[in-house]
Every structure is written in C-alpha cells, then in structure tokens.
mmCIF file of C-alpha atoms in Angstrom:
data_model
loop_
_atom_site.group_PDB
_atom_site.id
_atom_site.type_symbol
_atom_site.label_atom_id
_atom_site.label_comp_id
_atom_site.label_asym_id
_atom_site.label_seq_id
_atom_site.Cartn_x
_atom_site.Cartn_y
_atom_site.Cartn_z
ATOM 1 C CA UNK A 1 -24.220 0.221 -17.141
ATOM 2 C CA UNK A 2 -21.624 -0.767 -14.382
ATOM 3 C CA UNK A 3 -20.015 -4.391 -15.199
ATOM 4 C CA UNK A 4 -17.437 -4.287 -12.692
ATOM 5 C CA UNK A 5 -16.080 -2.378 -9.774
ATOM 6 C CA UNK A 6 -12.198 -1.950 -8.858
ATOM 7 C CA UNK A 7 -10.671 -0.749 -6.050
ATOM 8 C CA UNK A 8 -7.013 0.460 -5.152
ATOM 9 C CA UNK A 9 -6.369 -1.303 -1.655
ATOM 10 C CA UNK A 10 -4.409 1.548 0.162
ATOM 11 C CA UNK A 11 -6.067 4.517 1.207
ATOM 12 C CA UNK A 12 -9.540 3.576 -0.259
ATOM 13 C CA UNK A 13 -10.224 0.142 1.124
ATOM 14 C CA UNK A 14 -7.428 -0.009 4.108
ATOM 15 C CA UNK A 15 -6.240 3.172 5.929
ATOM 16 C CA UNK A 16 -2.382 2.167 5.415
ATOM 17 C CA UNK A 17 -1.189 5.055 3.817
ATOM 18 C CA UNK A 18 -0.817 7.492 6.346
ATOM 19 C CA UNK A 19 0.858 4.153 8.686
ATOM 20 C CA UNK A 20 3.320 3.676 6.129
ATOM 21 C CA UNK A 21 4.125 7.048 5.227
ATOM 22 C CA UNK A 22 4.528 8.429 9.244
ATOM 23 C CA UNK A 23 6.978 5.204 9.208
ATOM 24 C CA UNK A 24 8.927 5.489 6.461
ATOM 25 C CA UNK A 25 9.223 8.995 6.961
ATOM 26 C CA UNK A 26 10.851 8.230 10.393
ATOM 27 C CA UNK A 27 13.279 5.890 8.713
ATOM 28 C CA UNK A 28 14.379 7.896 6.430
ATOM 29 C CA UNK A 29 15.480 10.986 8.695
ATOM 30 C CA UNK A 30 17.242 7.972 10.373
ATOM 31 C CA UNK A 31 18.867 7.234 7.480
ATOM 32 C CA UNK A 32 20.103 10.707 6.795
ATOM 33 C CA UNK A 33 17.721 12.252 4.651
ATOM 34 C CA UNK A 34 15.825 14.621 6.209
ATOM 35 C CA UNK A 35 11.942 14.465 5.651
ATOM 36 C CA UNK A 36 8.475 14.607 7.223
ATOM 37 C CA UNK A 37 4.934 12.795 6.457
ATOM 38 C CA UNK A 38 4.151 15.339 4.211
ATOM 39 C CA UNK A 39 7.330 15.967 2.093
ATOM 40 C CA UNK A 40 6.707 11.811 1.596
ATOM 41 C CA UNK A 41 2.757 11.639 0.786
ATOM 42 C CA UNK A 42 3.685 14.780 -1.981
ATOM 43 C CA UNK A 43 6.473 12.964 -2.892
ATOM 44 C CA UNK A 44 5.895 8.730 -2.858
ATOM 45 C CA UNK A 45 2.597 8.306 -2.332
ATOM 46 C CA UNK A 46 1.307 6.250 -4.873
ATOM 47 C CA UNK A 47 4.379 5.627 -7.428
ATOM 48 C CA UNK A 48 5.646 2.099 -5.865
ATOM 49 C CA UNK A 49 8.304 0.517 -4.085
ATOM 50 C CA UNK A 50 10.793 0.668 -6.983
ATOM 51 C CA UNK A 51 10.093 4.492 -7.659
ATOM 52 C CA UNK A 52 10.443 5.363 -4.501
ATOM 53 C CA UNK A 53 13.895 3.634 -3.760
ATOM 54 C CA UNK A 54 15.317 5.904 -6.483
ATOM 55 C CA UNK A 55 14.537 8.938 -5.035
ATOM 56 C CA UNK A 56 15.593 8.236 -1.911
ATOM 57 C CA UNK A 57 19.213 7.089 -3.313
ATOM 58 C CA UNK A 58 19.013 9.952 -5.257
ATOM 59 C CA UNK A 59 18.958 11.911 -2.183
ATOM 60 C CA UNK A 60 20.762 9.992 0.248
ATOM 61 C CA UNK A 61 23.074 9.788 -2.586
ATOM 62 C CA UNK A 62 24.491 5.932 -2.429
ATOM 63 C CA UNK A 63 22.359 2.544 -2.511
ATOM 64 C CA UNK A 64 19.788 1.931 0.238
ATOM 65 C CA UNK A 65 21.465 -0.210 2.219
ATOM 66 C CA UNK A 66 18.837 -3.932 1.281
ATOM 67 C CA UNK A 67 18.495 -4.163 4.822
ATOM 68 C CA UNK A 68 17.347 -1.021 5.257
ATOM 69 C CA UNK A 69 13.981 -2.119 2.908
ATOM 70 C CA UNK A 70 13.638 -5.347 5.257
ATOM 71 C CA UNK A 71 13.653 -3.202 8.064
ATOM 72 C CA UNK A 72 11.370 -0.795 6.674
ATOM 73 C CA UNK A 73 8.818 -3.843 5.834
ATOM 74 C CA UNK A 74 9.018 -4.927 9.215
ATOM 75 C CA UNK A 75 8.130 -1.615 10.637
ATOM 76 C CA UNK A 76 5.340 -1.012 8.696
ATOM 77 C CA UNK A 77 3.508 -4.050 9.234
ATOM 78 C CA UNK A 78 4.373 -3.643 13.468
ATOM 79 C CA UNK A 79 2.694 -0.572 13.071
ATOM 80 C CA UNK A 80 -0.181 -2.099 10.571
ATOM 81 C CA UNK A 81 -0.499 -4.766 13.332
ATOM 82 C CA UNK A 82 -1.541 -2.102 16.069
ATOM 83 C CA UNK A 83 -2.965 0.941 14.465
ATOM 84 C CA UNK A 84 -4.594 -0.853 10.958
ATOM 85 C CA UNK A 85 -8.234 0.514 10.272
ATOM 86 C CA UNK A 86 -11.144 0.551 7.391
ATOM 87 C CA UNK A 87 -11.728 3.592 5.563
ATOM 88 C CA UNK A 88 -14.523 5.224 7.319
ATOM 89 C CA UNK A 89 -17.656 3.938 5.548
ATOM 90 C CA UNK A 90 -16.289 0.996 3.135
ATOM 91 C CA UNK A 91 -17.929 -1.837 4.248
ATOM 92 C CA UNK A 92 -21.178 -0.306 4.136
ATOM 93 C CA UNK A 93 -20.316 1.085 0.516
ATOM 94 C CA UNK A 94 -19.665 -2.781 -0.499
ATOM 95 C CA UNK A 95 -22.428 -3.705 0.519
ATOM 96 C CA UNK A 96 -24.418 -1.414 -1.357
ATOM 97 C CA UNK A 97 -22.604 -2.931 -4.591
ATOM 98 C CA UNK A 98 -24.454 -5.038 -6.689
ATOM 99 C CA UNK A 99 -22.366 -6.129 -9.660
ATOM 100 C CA UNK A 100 -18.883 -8.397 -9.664
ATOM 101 C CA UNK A 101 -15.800 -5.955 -7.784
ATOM 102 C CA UNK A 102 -12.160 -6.566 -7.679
ATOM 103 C CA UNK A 103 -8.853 -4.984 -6.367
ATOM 104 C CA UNK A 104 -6.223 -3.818 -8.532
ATOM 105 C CA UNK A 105 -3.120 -2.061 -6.733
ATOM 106 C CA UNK A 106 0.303 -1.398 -6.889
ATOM 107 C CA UNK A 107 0.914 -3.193 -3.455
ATOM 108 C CA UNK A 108 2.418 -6.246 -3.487
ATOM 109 C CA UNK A 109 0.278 -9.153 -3.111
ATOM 110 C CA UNK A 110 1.450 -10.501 0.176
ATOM 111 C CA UNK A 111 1.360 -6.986 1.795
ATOM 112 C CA UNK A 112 -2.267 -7.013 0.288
ATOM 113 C CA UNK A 113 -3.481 -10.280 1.875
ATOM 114 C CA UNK A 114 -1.564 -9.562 5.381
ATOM 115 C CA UNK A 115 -3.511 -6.022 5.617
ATOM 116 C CA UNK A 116 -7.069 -7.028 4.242
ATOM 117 C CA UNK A 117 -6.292 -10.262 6.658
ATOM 118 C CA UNK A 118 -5.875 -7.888 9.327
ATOM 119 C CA UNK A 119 -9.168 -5.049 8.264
ATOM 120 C CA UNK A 120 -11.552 -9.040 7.534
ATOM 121 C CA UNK A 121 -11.810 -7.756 3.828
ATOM 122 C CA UNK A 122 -9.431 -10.316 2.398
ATOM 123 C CA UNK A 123 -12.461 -13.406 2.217
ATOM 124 C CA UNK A 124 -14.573 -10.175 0.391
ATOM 125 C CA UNK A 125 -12.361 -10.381 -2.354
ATOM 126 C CA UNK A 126 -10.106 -13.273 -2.561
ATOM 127 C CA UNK A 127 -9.368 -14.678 -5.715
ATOM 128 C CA UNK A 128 -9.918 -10.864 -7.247
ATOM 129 C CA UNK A 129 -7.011 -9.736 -6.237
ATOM 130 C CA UNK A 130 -4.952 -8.291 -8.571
ATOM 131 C CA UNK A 131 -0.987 -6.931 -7.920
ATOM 132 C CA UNK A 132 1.025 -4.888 -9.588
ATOM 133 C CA UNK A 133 3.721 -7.380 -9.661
ATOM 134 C CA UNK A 134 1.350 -9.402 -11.591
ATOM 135 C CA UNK A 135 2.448 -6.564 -14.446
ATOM 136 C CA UNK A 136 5.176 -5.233 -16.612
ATOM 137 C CA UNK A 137 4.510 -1.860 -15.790
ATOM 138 C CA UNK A 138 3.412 -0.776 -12.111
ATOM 139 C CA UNK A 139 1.521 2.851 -11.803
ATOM 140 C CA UNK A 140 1.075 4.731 -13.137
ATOM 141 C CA UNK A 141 1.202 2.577 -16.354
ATOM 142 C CA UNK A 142 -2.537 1.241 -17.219
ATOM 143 C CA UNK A 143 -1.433 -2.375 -16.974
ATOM 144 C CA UNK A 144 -3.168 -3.483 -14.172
ATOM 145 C CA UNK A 145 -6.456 -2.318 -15.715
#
C-alpha cells in the first residue's frame, strides 16, 4: 500500500525545465561556448547547479565568471515570471491523491517556493518541501529520499 507520495518539482509539478534550459542555453553561447536547448537538456538536465558549473568551465575552459551565475538566476526567473506554467494535468492528478505527498528536488529551496508561488502549488505543499541543499549529496545520490 502507498504511504506517501513524492514529487520532483521541475518538469513534473512546474514546467521550468524547458524555461531554464532555452535560457541558459542562450547564456552560454554568450559566454563563448557554443550550445543549443538540446545539447543542454542531454547534457544538465537534472544533475544540479554545482555539476553543471563544472562542465561548463570545463568547456569554456576558465572559472564562470560569479556574476555570470547571478545573471543567469535573474534571467531565469524574468522568464519564469512571464512564461511559468503547470504540467498539463497535475492539479487534477493531486487531487486524485489520497494519502500524505511531499516534494523532494534538487532545486534550491528559494527557487522552489518563488516558482510553486508563481504555478499556486506552494500552499499544496508547504512545510513538505524538501531541497537538495537540505543534503550532503544532491542527485543523483539517494539522500533526499
């Protein structure tokens, strides 16, 4: 029997992923290292901020400027701000969902609360909200579970 359901927040709950990924993507060719949406969903999707920062220096081949990151925040949520939706279907799925549910992600917590803020899923789920930052070990390392 189901005790508990848990949900990632990006890409299952919120449609973010394909926001932040079309964004950073255009950063990054900014940057100098030539990419596109789809080189960075096969590529970062998933793995974290920290993960993804060292493949990109790895390319670029010198530090991300820190800015850079700031900047790249600050895009991201612009974008979240304007273009943000539900996955097609989830709020009619939780409500269909009869035992205790959570969210466990990668994301931080603050970029968690501004986008289910944003989608009116954050009062769903507040004070179940579980980052990995909370963790020793991000994704895809079991800690969070």
């Amino acid at each position: 029997m189901t005790e508990l359901v848990i949900f990632d927040c990006d890409g299952v709950l919120v449609d973010s992923d394909r926001i932040s990924l079309r964004v950073q993507a255009e950063m990054l060719c900014e940057l100098g290292v030539p990419t596109s949406y789809d080189a960075c969903a096969r590529d970062f999707l998933g793995i974290g901020m920290t993960a993804t920062l060292a493949a990109i220096t790895a390319r670029l081949g010198r530090p991300v400027p820190p800015s850079w990151i700031d900047e790249l925040d600050r895009a991201v949520r612009t974008a979240c701000s304007h273009e943000l939706t539900l996955i097609p279907g989830i709020v009619e799925a939780l409500n269909q969902i009869t035992v205790p549910t959570c969210i466990a992600s990668s994301g931080s917590y603050e970029k968690m609360q501004f986008t289910l803020g944003l989608t009116d899923l954050y009062r769903s789920f507040e004070g179940r909200i579980f980052s990995g930052d909370e963790v020793e070990h991000g994704k895809p390392a079991p800690d969070l579970l």
